[in-house]
Tab-separated table of C-alpha atoms in Angstrom:
chain	number	residue	atom	x	y	z
A	1	UNK	CA	-19.883	-7.143	33.624
A	2	UNK	CA	-19.069	-9.501	30.632
A	3	UNK	CA	-16.076	-12.053	30.394
A	4	UNK	CA	-12.528	-10.026	30.543
A	5	UNK	CA	-11.002	-9.898	27.174
A	6	UNK	CA	-7.669	-11.477	26.180
A	7	UNK	CA	-5.055	-9.008	25.572
A	8	UNK	CA	-7.673	-6.394	26.119
A	9	UNK	CA	-6.484	-2.766	24.731
A	10	UNK	CA	-9.689	-0.741	25.872
A	11	UNK	CA	-12.300	-0.738	28.531
A	12	UNK	CA	-16.019	0.856	28.137
A	13	UNK	CA	-14.835	3.380	30.812
A	14	UNK	CA	-11.771	4.275	28.589
A	15	UNK	CA	-13.639	4.450	25.468
A	16	UNK	CA	-16.466	6.763	26.823
A	17	UNK	CA	-14.250	8.913	28.221
A	18	UNK	CA	-12.352	9.381	25.112
A	19	UNK	CA	-15.521	9.456	22.937
A	20	UNK	CA	-17.689	11.628	25.400
A	21	UNK	CA	-20.063	9.009	25.552
A	22	UNK	CA	-22.242	6.975	27.899
A	23	UNK	CA	-21.649	3.044	28.226
A	24	UNK	CA	-24.317	0.886	29.278
A	25	UNK	CA	-22.458	-1.826	30.943
A	26	UNK	CA	-18.283	-2.641	31.759
A	27	UNK	CA	-16.706	-4.450	29.322
A	28	UNK	CA	-13.403	-4.806	27.556
A	29	UNK	CA	-12.377	-4.877	24.191
A	30	UNK	CA	-9.225	-6.667	22.147
A	31	UNK	CA	-10.387	-5.603	18.826
A	32	UNK	CA	-12.003	-2.608	16.755
A	33	UNK	CA	-13.946	-2.802	13.465
A	34	UNK	CA	-16.542	-0.785	11.631
A	35	UNK	CA	-17.109	-3.922	9.277
A	36	UNK	CA	-19.278	-6.064	11.117
A	37	UNK	CA	-17.792	-8.959	9.141
A	38	UNK	CA	-14.528	-8.356	10.521
A	39	UNK	CA	-16.019	-8.710	14.144
A	40	UNK	CA	-14.709	-11.139	16.387
A	41	UNK	CA	-15.236	-12.385	19.868
A	42	UNK	CA	-14.398	-9.458	22.356
A	43	UNK	CA	-14.299	-7.115	19.592
A	44	UNK	CA	-15.890	-3.291	19.659
A	45	UNK	CA	-17.893	-2.357	16.660
A	46	UNK	CA	-18.259	1.493	15.370
A	47	UNK	CA	-21.793	1.499	13.833
A	48	UNK	CA	-20.927	4.267	11.453
A	49	UNK	CA	-23.499	5.977	8.913
A	50	UNK	CA	-23.101	6.485	5.519
A	51	UNK	CA	-24.929	7.403	2.592
A	52	UNK	CA	-25.655	4.098	1.532
A	53	UNK	CA	-25.308	1.937	4.687
A	54	UNK	CA	-26.082	2.017	8.245
A	55	UNK	CA	-23.901	0.148	10.625
A	56	UNK	CA	-26.532	0.130	13.353
A	57	UNK	CA	-28.517	-2.574	10.933
A	58	UNK	CA	-26.061	-5.028	11.908
A	59	UNK	CA	-25.292	-4.539	15.616
A	60	UNK	CA	-27.516	-7.849	16.370
A	61	UNK	CA	-25.065	-10.061	14.103
A	62	UNK	CA	-22.178	-8.250	15.734
A	63	UNK	CA	-23.458	-9.910	19.004
A	64	UNK	CA	-24.232	-12.804	17.800
A	65	UNK	CA	-20.226	-12.900	16.331
A	66	UNK	CA	-19.435	-12.714	20.242
A	67	UNK	CA	-18.811	-8.549	19.887
A	68	UNK	CA	-18.112	-7.219	23.457
A	69	UNK	CA	-19.874	-4.108	22.766
A	70	UNK	CA	-20.718	-1.219	19.926
A	71	UNK	CA	-20.206	2.184	19.775
A	72	UNK	CA	-23.984	3.622	18.475
A	73	UNK	CA	-25.812	6.854	18.261
A	74	UNK	CA	-29.100	5.407	18.834
A	75	UNK	CA	-30.115	2.768	21.934
A	76	UNK	CA	-29.673	-0.958	20.984
A	77	UNK	CA	-29.824	-4.193	23.000
A	78	UNK	CA	-26.485	-5.506	24.239
A	79	UNK	CA	-23.334	-3.859	25.798
A	80	UNK	CA	-22.988	-0.336	24.061
A	81	UNK	CA	-21.628	3.104	24.702
A	82	UNK	CA	-24.323	5.653	23.160
A	83	UNK	CA	-22.641	8.913	21.335
A	84	UNK	CA	-24.465	11.645	19.168
A	85	UNK	CA	-22.056	10.974	16.292
A	86	UNK	CA	-19.864	7.354	15.672
A	87	UNK	CA	-17.792	8.861	13.146
A	88	UNK	CA	-16.659	11.531	15.305
A	89	UNK	CA	-16.431	9.088	18.083
A	90	UNK	CA	-14.018	6.792	16.125
A	91	UNK	CA	-11.768	9.982	15.325
A	92	UNK	CA	-11.994	10.806	19.150
A	93	UNK	CA	-10.893	7.365	19.965
A	94	UNK	CA	-8.190	7.385	17.694
A	95	UNK	CA	-6.896	10.785	19.423
A	96	UNK	CA	-6.952	9.364	22.755
A	97	UNK	CA	-4.977	6.383	21.452
A	98	UNK	CA	-2.363	8.656	19.881
A	99	UNK	CA	-2.132	10.626	23.070
A	100	UNK	CA	-1.346	7.321	25.554
A	101	UNK	CA	0.997	6.043	23.688
A	102	UNK	CA	4.952	6.233	23.874
A	103	UNK	CA	5.419	4.532	20.889
A	104	UNK	CA	7.560	5.829	18.172
A	105	UNK	CA	4.738	6.586	14.948
A	106	UNK	CA	5.881	6.534	11.325
A	107	UNK	CA	3.534	7.599	8.656
A	108	UNK	CA	3.973	6.564	5.130
A	109	UNK	CA	2.523	8.063	2.175
A	110	UNK	CA	3.355	8.460	-1.644
A	111	UNK	CA	1.788	7.530	-5.168
A	112	UNK	CA	3.208	4.137	-5.279
A	113	UNK	CA	4.638	1.883	-2.614
A	114	UNK	CA	2.996	2.938	0.460
A	115	UNK	CA	1.395	-0.152	1.512
A	116	UNK	CA	4.179	-2.884	0.485
A	117	UNK	CA	6.435	0.045	2.855
A	118	UNK	CA	4.467	-0.124	5.471
A	119	UNK	CA	4.025	-3.672	5.307
A	120	UNK	CA	7.909	-4.292	5.287
A	121	UNK	CA	8.782	-1.565	7.878
A	122	UNK	CA	6.505	-3.139	10.122
A	123	UNK	CA	7.937	-6.602	9.832
A	124	UNK	CA	11.694	-4.827	10.075
A	125	UNK	CA	10.695	-3.332	13.740
A	126	UNK	CA	8.464	-5.791	14.542
A	127	UNK	CA	11.432	-8.056	14.522
A	128	UNK	CA	13.734	-6.294	16.709
A	129	UNK	CA	10.740	-5.297	18.948
A	130	UNK	CA	9.824	-9.011	19.663
A	131	UNK	CA	6.038	-8.356	18.597
A	132	UNK	CA	5.394	-5.025	20.037
A	133	UNK	CA	4.807	-3.307	16.598
A	134	UNK	CA	1.608	-2.425	15.121
A	135	UNK	CA	0.675	-1.193	11.996
A	136	UNK	CA	-2.608	-0.304	9.566
A	137	UNK	CA	-3.834	-3.489	7.942
A	138	UNK	CA	-4.890	-3.991	4.615
A	139	UNK	CA	-5.415	-0.380	2.714
A	140	UNK	CA	-6.953	1.226	5.659
A	141	UNK	CA	-5.575	4.570	4.599
A	142	UNK	CA	-8.508	7.075	4.664
A	143	UNK	CA	-10.705	9.187	7.035
A	144	UNK	CA	-11.860	6.568	8.781
A	145	UNK	CA	-9.430	3.684	7.967
A	146	UNK	CA	-6.637	5.599	9.542
A	147	UNK	CA	-8.516	6.488	12.740
A	148	UNK	CA	-9.527	2.695	13.025
A	149	UNK	CA	-6.069	1.799	12.936
A	150	UNK	CA	-5.194	3.906	15.221
A	151	UNK	CA	-7.797	2.910	17.657
A	152	UNK	CA	-6.591	-0.586	17.177
A	153	UNK	CA	-3.286	0.022	18.376
A	154	UNK	CA	-2.170	-1.286	22.082
A	155	UNK	CA	-1.096	1.040	24.659
A	156	UNK	CA	2.013	-0.784	25.297
A	157	UNK	CA	3.426	-0.848	21.495
A	158	UNK	CA	7.174	0.134	20.706
A	159	UNK	CA	6.551	1.282	17.329
A	160	UNK	CA	3.730	2.083	15.289
A	161	UNK	CA	3.312	2.143	11.314
A	162	UNK	CA	0.550	3.909	9.478
A	163	UNK	CA	-0.302	4.268	6.034
A	164	UNK	CA	-1.862	7.655	4.693
A	165	UNK	CA	-3.612	8.119	1.244
A	166	UNK	CA	-5.647	10.848	-0.829
A	167	UNK	CA	-7.295	11.634	-3.812
A	168	UNK	CA	-7.594	15.164	-3.035
A	169	UNK	CA	-6.038	18.061	-1.924
A	170	UNK	CA	-6.512	18.597	1.967
A	171	UNK	CA	-7.315	14.763	2.945
A	172	UNK	CA	-3.516	14.138	3.906
A	173	UNK	CA	-3.508	17.184	6.275
A	174	UNK	CA	-6.446	15.882	8.045
A	175	UNK	CA	-5.357	12.267	8.517
A	176	UNK	CA	-1.580	13.216	9.611
A	177	UNK	CA	-2.598	15.431	12.299
A	178	UNK	CA	-4.678	12.390	13.704
A	179	UNK	CA	-1.276	10.235	13.239
A	180	UNK	CA	1.047	12.848	14.635
A	181	UNK	CA	3.859	11.090	13.080
A	182	UNK	CA	7.317	11.171	14.813
A	183	UNK	CA	8.747	9.916	11.191
A	184	UNK	CA	7.351	10.478	8.059
A	185	UNK	CA	7.870	8.985	4.452
A	186	UNK	CA	7.166	10.038	0.852
A	187	UNK	CA	8.120	6.812	-1.002
A	188	UNK	CA	7.701	8.405	-4.403
A	189	UNK	CA	5.526	11.107	-6.862
A	190	UNK	CA	3.528	9.568	-9.578
A	191	UNK	CA	0.629	10.778	-11.881
A	192	UNK	CA	-1.850	8.875	-9.655
A	193	UNK	CA	-5.118	10.382	-9.327
A	194	UNK	CA	-4.047	12.983	-11.301
A	195	UNK	CA	-7.867	13.925	-12.896
A	196	UNK	CA	-8.241	15.304	-9.402
A	197	UNK	CA	-5.497	17.598	-9.778
A	198	UNK	CA	-4.076	20.304	-12.272
A	199	UNK	CA	-0.279	18.520	-12.213
A	200	UNK	CA	1.825	16.341	-10.640
A	201	UNK	CA	3.387	19.181	-8.932
A	202	UNK	CA	0.016	19.952	-7.273
A	203	UNK	CA	0.102	15.936	-5.996
A	204	UNK	CA	3.613	16.443	-4.658
A	205	UNK	CA	2.025	19.368	-2.906
A	206	UNK	CA	-0.871	17.481	-1.670
A	207	UNK	CA	1.625	14.221	-0.438
A	208	UNK	CA	3.986	17.185	1.017
A	209	UNK	CA	0.940	17.593	3.550
A	210	UNK	CA	1.903	14.683	5.454
A	211	UNK	CA	4.769	16.791	6.822
A	212	UNK	CA	1.998	19.156	8.811
A	213	UNK	CA	1.300	16.597	11.279
A	214	UNK	CA	4.938	16.003	12.434
A	215	UNK	CA	5.689	16.197	16.319
A	216	UNK	CA	8.356	18.365	17.302
A	217	UNK	CA	11.732	17.433	16.201
A	218	UNK	CA	10.252	14.704	13.959
A	219	UNK	CA	11.874	13.497	10.589
A	220	UNK	CA	10.985	13.834	7.294
A	221	UNK	CA	12.188	11.319	4.757
A	222	UNK	CA	12.284	12.090	1.031
A	223	UNK	CA	13.260	10.299	-2.395
A	224	UNK	CA	16.467	12.399	-3.514
A	225	UNK	CA	15.826	10.764	-6.873
A	226	UNK	CA	12.305	12.536	-7.481
A	227	UNK	CA	11.817	15.385	-9.876
A	228	UNK	CA	10.094	16.942	-7.214
A	229	UNK	CA	12.773	16.381	-4.266
A	230	UNK	CA	13.179	20.370	-3.932
A	231	UNK	CA	9.612	20.822	-3.446
A	232	UNK	CA	9.219	17.987	-0.889
A	233	UNK	CA	12.256	19.559	0.823
A	234	UNK	CA	11.120	22.846	0.845
A	235	UNK	CA	7.309	21.807	2.425
A	236	UNK	CA	9.313	19.215	4.889
A	237	UNK	CA	11.353	22.230	6.138
A	238	UNK	CA	8.379	24.357	6.873
A	239	UNK	CA	7.590	21.955	9.746
A	240	UNK	CA	10.925	20.177	10.793
A	241	UNK	CA	14.287	20.709	10.680
A	242	UNK	CA	15.654	17.182	10.073
A	243	UNK	CA	14.998	16.112	6.545
A	244	UNK	CA	16.734	12.558	5.394
A	245	UNK	CA	17.137	11.811	1.481
A	246	UNK	CA	17.330	8.231	0.279
A	247	UNK	CA	18.069	7.225	-3.552
A	248	UNK	CA	20.389	6.242	-5.778
A	249	UNK	CA	22.231	9.479	-6.054
A	250	UNK	CA	25.647	10.081	-4.208
A	251	UNK	CA	24.121	12.833	-2.684
A	252	UNK	CA	21.457	11.111	-0.697
A	253	UNK	CA	21.763	10.383	2.777
A	254	UNK	CA	20.760	6.757	2.924
A	255	UNK	CA	21.678	5.856	-0.809
A	256	UNK	CA	22.292	2.441	-2.730
A	257	UNK	CA	25.971	2.147	-3.684
A	258	UNK	CA	25.790	-1.320	-5.258
A	259	UNK	CA	23.175	-3.192	-6.315
A	260	UNK	CA	22.958	-6.876	-8.075
A	261	UNK	CA	20.690	-9.451	-8.554
A	262	UNK	CA	20.508	-11.846	-5.595
A	263	UNK	CA	20.374	-15.452	-5.787
A	264	UNK	CA	16.887	-17.037	-6.019
A	265	UNK	CA	15.585	-13.459	-7.032
A	266	UNK	CA	15.377	-10.028	-5.609
A	267	UNK	CA	18.323	-7.828	-5.058
A	268	UNK	CA	21.574	-8.043	-3.308
A	269	UNK	CA	22.259	-3.915	-1.851
A	270	UNK	CA	24.809	-2.543	-0.026
A	271	UNK	CA	23.515	0.626	1.120
A	272	UNK	CA	25.620	3.672	2.555
A	273	UNK	CA	24.263	6.096	5.630
A	274	UNK	CA	25.516	9.479	5.653
A	275	UNK	CA	27.440	10.608	9.044
A	276	UNK	CA	24.918	10.854	11.754
A	277	UNK	CA	27.683	11.726	14.614
A	278	UNK	CA	29.167	8.424	14.525
A	279	UNK	CA	30.617	8.254	11.526
A	280	UNK	CA	29.471	7.154	8.035
A	281	UNK	CA	28.284	3.402	8.063
A	282	UNK	CA	27.089	0.618	5.214
A	283	UNK	CA	24.775	-2.412	5.550
A	284	UNK	CA	24.848	-5.117	3.009
A	285	UNK	CA	21.351	-6.911	2.437
A	286	UNK	CA	18.815	-8.678	0.502
A	287	UNK	CA	15.340	-7.416	-0.619
A	288	UNK	CA	13.544	-10.301	-1.559
A	289	UNK	CA	10.994	-8.422	-3.726
A	290	UNK	CA	12.671	-8.030	-7.423
A	291	UNK	CA	12.612	-4.706	-8.995
A	292	UNK	CA	14.953	-1.276	-8.550
A	293	UNK	CA	11.214	-0.046	-6.982
A	294	UNK	CA	11.858	-2.412	-4.263
A	295	UNK	CA	15.616	-1.401	-3.770
A	296	UNK	CA	14.398	2.591	-3.217
A	297	UNK	CA	11.659	1.320	-1.180
A	298	UNK	CA	13.943	-0.616	1.243
A	299	UNK	CA	16.403	2.570	1.484
A	300	UNK	CA	13.466	4.090	2.809
A	301	UNK	CA	12.340	1.527	5.072
A	302	UNK	CA	15.869	1.677	6.677
A	303	UNK	CA	16.243	5.712	6.814
A	304	UNK	CA	13.014	5.177	9.146
A	305	UNK	CA	14.106	2.371	11.143
A	306	UNK	CA	17.618	4.632	11.568
A	307	UNK	CA	15.373	7.792	12.678
A	308	UNK	CA	13.334	5.656	15.297
A	309	UNK	CA	16.672	4.354	16.611
A	310	UNK	CA	15.632	0.647	15.210
A	311	UNK	CA	17.567	-1.966	14.779
A	312	UNK	CA	19.476	-1.682	11.280
A	313	UNK	CA	20.695	-5.470	10.996
A	314	UNK	CA	17.166	-6.639	12.134
A	315	UNK	CA	16.047	-4.739	9.418
A	316	UNK	CA	18.085	-6.108	7.134
A	317	UNK	CA	17.203	-9.889	7.705
A	318	UNK	CA	13.377	-8.781	7.540
A	319	UNK	CA	13.686	-7.348	4.018
A	320	UNK	CA	15.337	-10.656	2.901
A	321	UNK	CA	12.328	-12.653	4.047
A	322	UNK	CA	9.989	-10.343	2.684
A	323	UNK	CA	7.044	-12.074	0.521
A	324	UNK	CA	4.623	-10.417	-2.108
A	325	UNK	CA	1.485	-9.066	-0.510
A	326	UNK	CA	-1.540	-10.266	-2.673
A	327	UNK	CA	-2.537	-7.708	-5.217
A	328	UNK	CA	1.152	-6.471	-4.971
A	329	UNK	CA	3.484	-8.543	-6.167
A	330	UNK	CA	2.897	-11.842	-4.567
A	331	UNK	CA	3.787	-14.653	-7.010
A	332	UNK	CA	2.202	-18.012	-7.338
A	333	UNK	CA	3.227	-21.228	-8.904
A	334	UNK	CA	-0.145	-22.604	-10.177
A	335	UNK	CA	-0.514	-25.727	-11.663
A	336	UNK	CA	-2.291	-26.350	-15.338
A	337	UNK	CA	-4.927	-28.323	-15.649
A	338	UNK	CA	-5.941	-27.699	-19.253
A	339	UNK	CA	-4.605	-30.823	-21.248
A	340	UNK	CA	-2.033	-30.575	-23.849
A	341	UNK	CA	-0.352	-27.876	-24.387
A	342	UNK	CA	-1.571	-26.416	-20.973
A	343	UNK	CA	0.057	-28.741	-18.686
A	344	UNK	CA	2.925	-28.277	-16.437
A	345	UNK	CA	3.409	-25.113	-14.021
A	346	UNK	CA	3.556	-21.396	-14.623
A	347	UNK	CA	4.507	-18.308	-12.605
A	348	UNK	CA	1.551	-15.672	-11.694
A	349	UNK	CA	2.749	-12.228	-10.863
A	350	UNK	CA	-0.392	-10.583	-8.913
A	351	UNK	CA	-0.319	-6.924	-8.978
A	352	UNK	CA	-3.982	-6.845	-9.271
A	353	UNK	CA	-4.852	-4.419	-6.724
A	354	UNK	CA	-3.734	-0.833	-8.370
A	355	UNK	CA	-2.178	0.833	-11.429
A	356	UNK	CA	-1.365	4.150	-12.250
A	357	UNK	CA	1.398	5.223	-15.115
A	358	UNK	CA	4.380	4.539	-12.877
A	359	UNK	CA	3.987	1.800	-11.394
A	360	UNK	CA	2.865	0.155	-14.775
A	361	UNK	CA	6.129	1.065	-16.057
A	362	UNK	CA	8.168	-0.591	-12.969
A	363	UNK	CA	6.384	-3.546	-13.281
A	364	UNK	CA	6.717	-4.152	-16.807
A	365	UNK	CA	10.288	-3.239	-16.880
A	366	UNK	CA	10.666	-5.648	-13.883
A	367	UNK	CA	8.838	-8.279	-16.267
A	368	UNK	CA	11.556	-7.665	-18.982
A	369	UNK	CA	14.024	-9.187	-16.673
A	370	UNK	CA	12.385	-11.861	-15.647
A	371	UNK	CA	14.101	-15.648	-16.783
A	372	UNK	CA	11.002	-17.372	-18.694
A	373	UNK	CA	11.571	-20.880	-20.361
A	374	UNK	CA	8.003	-20.206	-22.080
A	375	UNK	CA	6.587	-17.560	-22.944
A	376	UNK	CA	5.194	-13.859	-21.003
A	377	UNK	CA	1.949	-12.897	-21.152
A	378	UNK	CA	-0.004	-9.700	-19.445
A	379	UNK	CA	-3.194	-9.007	-18.341
A	380	UNK	CA	-3.576	-5.607	-18.081
A	381	UNK	CA	-6.201	-3.416	-16.964
A	382	UNK	CA	-7.076	0.239	-17.252
A	383	UNK	CA	-5.795	2.827	-15.116
A	384	UNK	CA	-8.377	5.258	-13.504
A	385	UNK	CA	-8.289	8.618	-12.115
A	386	UNK	CA	-6.284	9.945	-14.826
A	387	UNK	CA	-8.936	12.572	-16.277
A	388	UNK	CA	-8.083	14.406	-19.490
A	389	UNK	CA	-4.651	12.857	-19.792
A	390	UNK	CA	-5.883	8.976	-19.832
A	391	UNK	CA	-5.256	8.768	-23.382
A	392	UNK	CA	-1.636	10.075	-23.393
A	393	UNK	CA	-0.919	7.822	-20.545
A	394	UNK	CA	-2.383	4.657	-22.030
A	395	UNK	CA	-0.821	5.422	-25.144
A	396	UNK	CA	2.261	5.832	-23.529
A	397	UNK	CA	1.689	2.165	-22.112
A	398	UNK	CA	2.329	0.380	-25.441
A	399	UNK	CA	5.983	0.998	-25.414
A	400	UNK	CA	6.451	-0.611	-21.906
A	401	UNK	CA	4.891	-3.660	-23.249
A	402	UNK	CA	6.718	-4.149	-26.312
A	403	UNK	CA	9.750	-3.434	-23.931
A	404	UNK	CA	8.313	-5.969	-21.186
A	405	UNK	CA	8.714	-8.996	-24.452
A	406	UNK	CA	4.994	-9.894	-23.720
A	407	UNK	CA	4.246	-12.463	-26.391
A	408	UNK	CA	0.119	-12.758	-25.132
A	409	UNK	CA	-1.280	-9.320	-24.389
A	410	UNK	CA	-4.700	-9.195	-22.806
A	411	UNK	CA	-5.976	-5.519	-22.503
A	412	UNK	CA	-8.956	-4.786	-20.154
A	413	UNK	CA	-11.098	-1.950	-19.395
A	414	UNK	CA	-12.367	0.987	-21.924
A	415	UNK	CA	-9.367	3.277	-21.703
A	416	UNK	CA	-7.251	0.106	-22.736
A	417	UNK	CA	-8.586	0.988	-26.372
A	418	UNK	CA	-5.880	3.608	-26.866
A	419	UNK	CA	-3.294	1.327	-25.694
A	420	UNK	CA	-4.438	-1.170	-27.802
A	421	UNK	CA	-4.912	0.666	-31.052
A	422	UNK	CA	-0.945	2.085	-30.254
A	423	UNK	CA	0.209	-1.674	-29.876
A	424	UNK	CA	-1.005	-2.084	-33.214
A	425	UNK	CA	0.679	0.786	-34.943
A	426	UNK	CA	4.084	-0.242	-33.139
A	427	UNK	CA	3.446	-3.604	-34.467
A	428	UNK	CA	2.856	-2.703	-37.855
A	429	UNK	CA	5.925	-0.374	-38.241
A	430	UNK	CA	8.772	-1.549	-35.892
A	431	UNK	CA	8.380	-4.869	-34.837
A	432	UNK	CA	9.155	-8.211	-37.021
A	433	UNK	CA	7.131	-10.046	-34.324
A	434	UNK	CA	3.600	-10.174	-33.909
A	435	UNK	CA	2.382	-10.790	-30.317
A	436	UNK	CA	-1.039	-11.788	-30.001
A	437	UNK	CA	-3.285	-8.844	-28.537
A	438	UNK	CA	-6.773	-8.961	-27.320
A	439	UNK	CA	-8.976	-6.312	-26.030
A	440	UNK	CA	-11.999	-7.553	-23.581
A	441	UNK	CA	-14.296	-5.290	-21.456
A	442	UNK	CA	-13.954	-7.104	-17.844
A	443	UNK	CA	-12.203	-9.625	-16.001
A	444	UNK	CA	-14.259	-12.391	-16.954
A	445	UNK	CA	-13.601	-12.382	-20.512
A	446	UNK	CA	-9.827	-11.785	-19.408
A	447	UNK	CA	-9.959	-14.853	-18.000
A	448	UNK	CA	-11.893	-16.721	-20.631
A	449	UNK	CA	-8.941	-15.401	-23.338
A	450	UNK	CA	-6.146	-16.523	-21.167
A	451	UNK	CA	-7.689	-19.621	-20.197
A	452	UNK	CA	-6.354	-21.768	-23.009
A	453	UNK	CA	-2.998	-19.353	-23.615
A	454	UNK	CA	-1.120	-20.688	-20.384
A	455	UNK	CA	1.895	-23.290	-20.918
A	456	UNK	CA	4.442	-24.622	-19.123
A	457	UNK	CA	7.210	-22.325	-17.566
A	458	UNK	CA	5.304	-19.274	-18.740
A	459	UNK	CA	5.199	-16.053	-16.594
A	460	UNK	CA	1.838	-14.043	-15.968
A	461	UNK	CA	1.801	-10.597	-14.780
A	462	UNK	CA	-1.647	-9.411	-13.854
A	463	UNK	CA	-2.140	-5.843	-12.948
A	464	UNK	CA	-4.748	-3.175	-13.292
A	465	UNK	CA	-6.765	-0.663	-11.270
A	466	UNK	CA	-8.776	-2.115	-8.260
A	467	UNK	CA	-12.178	-1.714	-10.025
A	468	UNK	CA	-11.766	-4.130	-12.926
A	469	UNK	CA	-11.443	-7.019	-10.485
A	470	UNK	CA	-8.770	-8.425	-11.880
A	471	UNK	CA	-7.851	-10.339	-8.456
A	472	UNK	CA	-11.072	-12.705	-9.634
A	473	UNK	CA	-8.744	-13.803	-12.301
A	474	UNK	CA	-6.196	-14.473	-10.066
A	475	UNK	CA	-8.281	-16.155	-7.689
A	476	UNK	CA	-9.735	-18.340	-10.693
A	477	UNK	CA	-6.124	-18.955	-11.816
A	478	UNK	CA	-4.731	-19.962	-8.432
A	479	UNK	CA	-7.388	-22.210	-7.826
A	480	UNK	CA	-7.626	-23.900	-10.726
A	481	UNK	CA	-11.209	-22.538	-11.330
A	482	UNK	CA	-10.721	-21.699	-15.095
């Protein structure tokens, strides 16, 4: 038997029983991964087979890295569990993890804001549970990421928070039946991935699939201010009687009754909670992340904390301590090293992970409100998966860019040709000043363009779809490698 793992979450016998496999030896594991590069001492490796890769090729590497064992469909040298299908085995282990826990489980989806909401909700519940909360990491929200995240959940957790994503109808239905959430949140509906759908209503229907997995007497949490509120509510009521709304409207169950700028950034919010049998109550708290969209996310988070019986005061404190995620709002003060006039410090806002029409509008709207001692610069990448509506949405982006006050505009990707042309039209017809506008093919060209533009006290926003690799621009600027 291998040496016992500190804080083991699975034994080989329990794994074998869950996945219907045969264990070659007795061992314990403290973590689970399907990427051999993430394996650490005591971890379990799932050797998944894909169209372009086979995890069995990396089994030797995981033992070298200290992996405790592997789930394989072919015999290997080293502790392992042999199964017919490793992908099915991962889902089976996820199901077993969900069955064995008494934790309150929360599922999060939405066209925008789901990763940030998931992370903030984890922080809110983990604070009060003294470390007994678990969540999916990174953006592991698909058909392999969700079961992996479930499999990693320790049996003794009090709370589990899982992000679920989709870009086609039917995908969320499968994921939510694995997660079986006690609480299911939809953050917002937007035309993300609309190239795979007939219209935004179809996206709302696909997001509403999350309610299909709700446990008995589970709670659905939906945005009252959404244009698709009634559609979401009807979908939720097919699976639960408990529907809680959040938003800025007076009729929302959890609503913001006052929002003012907070000292040092973010928002100071007073939220009201509709009577739950103990009388209406309110909570004043700070959201560290700036923007109205983050206030909305915070209301959804508080609604979920309340639904699982969590501590609202602790949640409010956690929201005040939030830090932006890499690629999703993290702020960097960067030292400028190019010589005059590019000396001093500038603020870089990293939104490089993803972009759709709604998130672009919200982020540019926040940029318009940023205090700036220098100039405002944007590097904006094309928005993917918009199908035959790509031109319409990219042209509409031009008005939001102008409203942001950006003086240097760098557009990246083919579809941004539509934005560039529309900006040129607006500049010639409506503006009494001429911003600097450039359109480049990729991230390396964007870095070259911006390197000589950044000055002291400038604000630089970088946002675009992940496939464009704008995170490389962020890494280079933050590391001074430009």
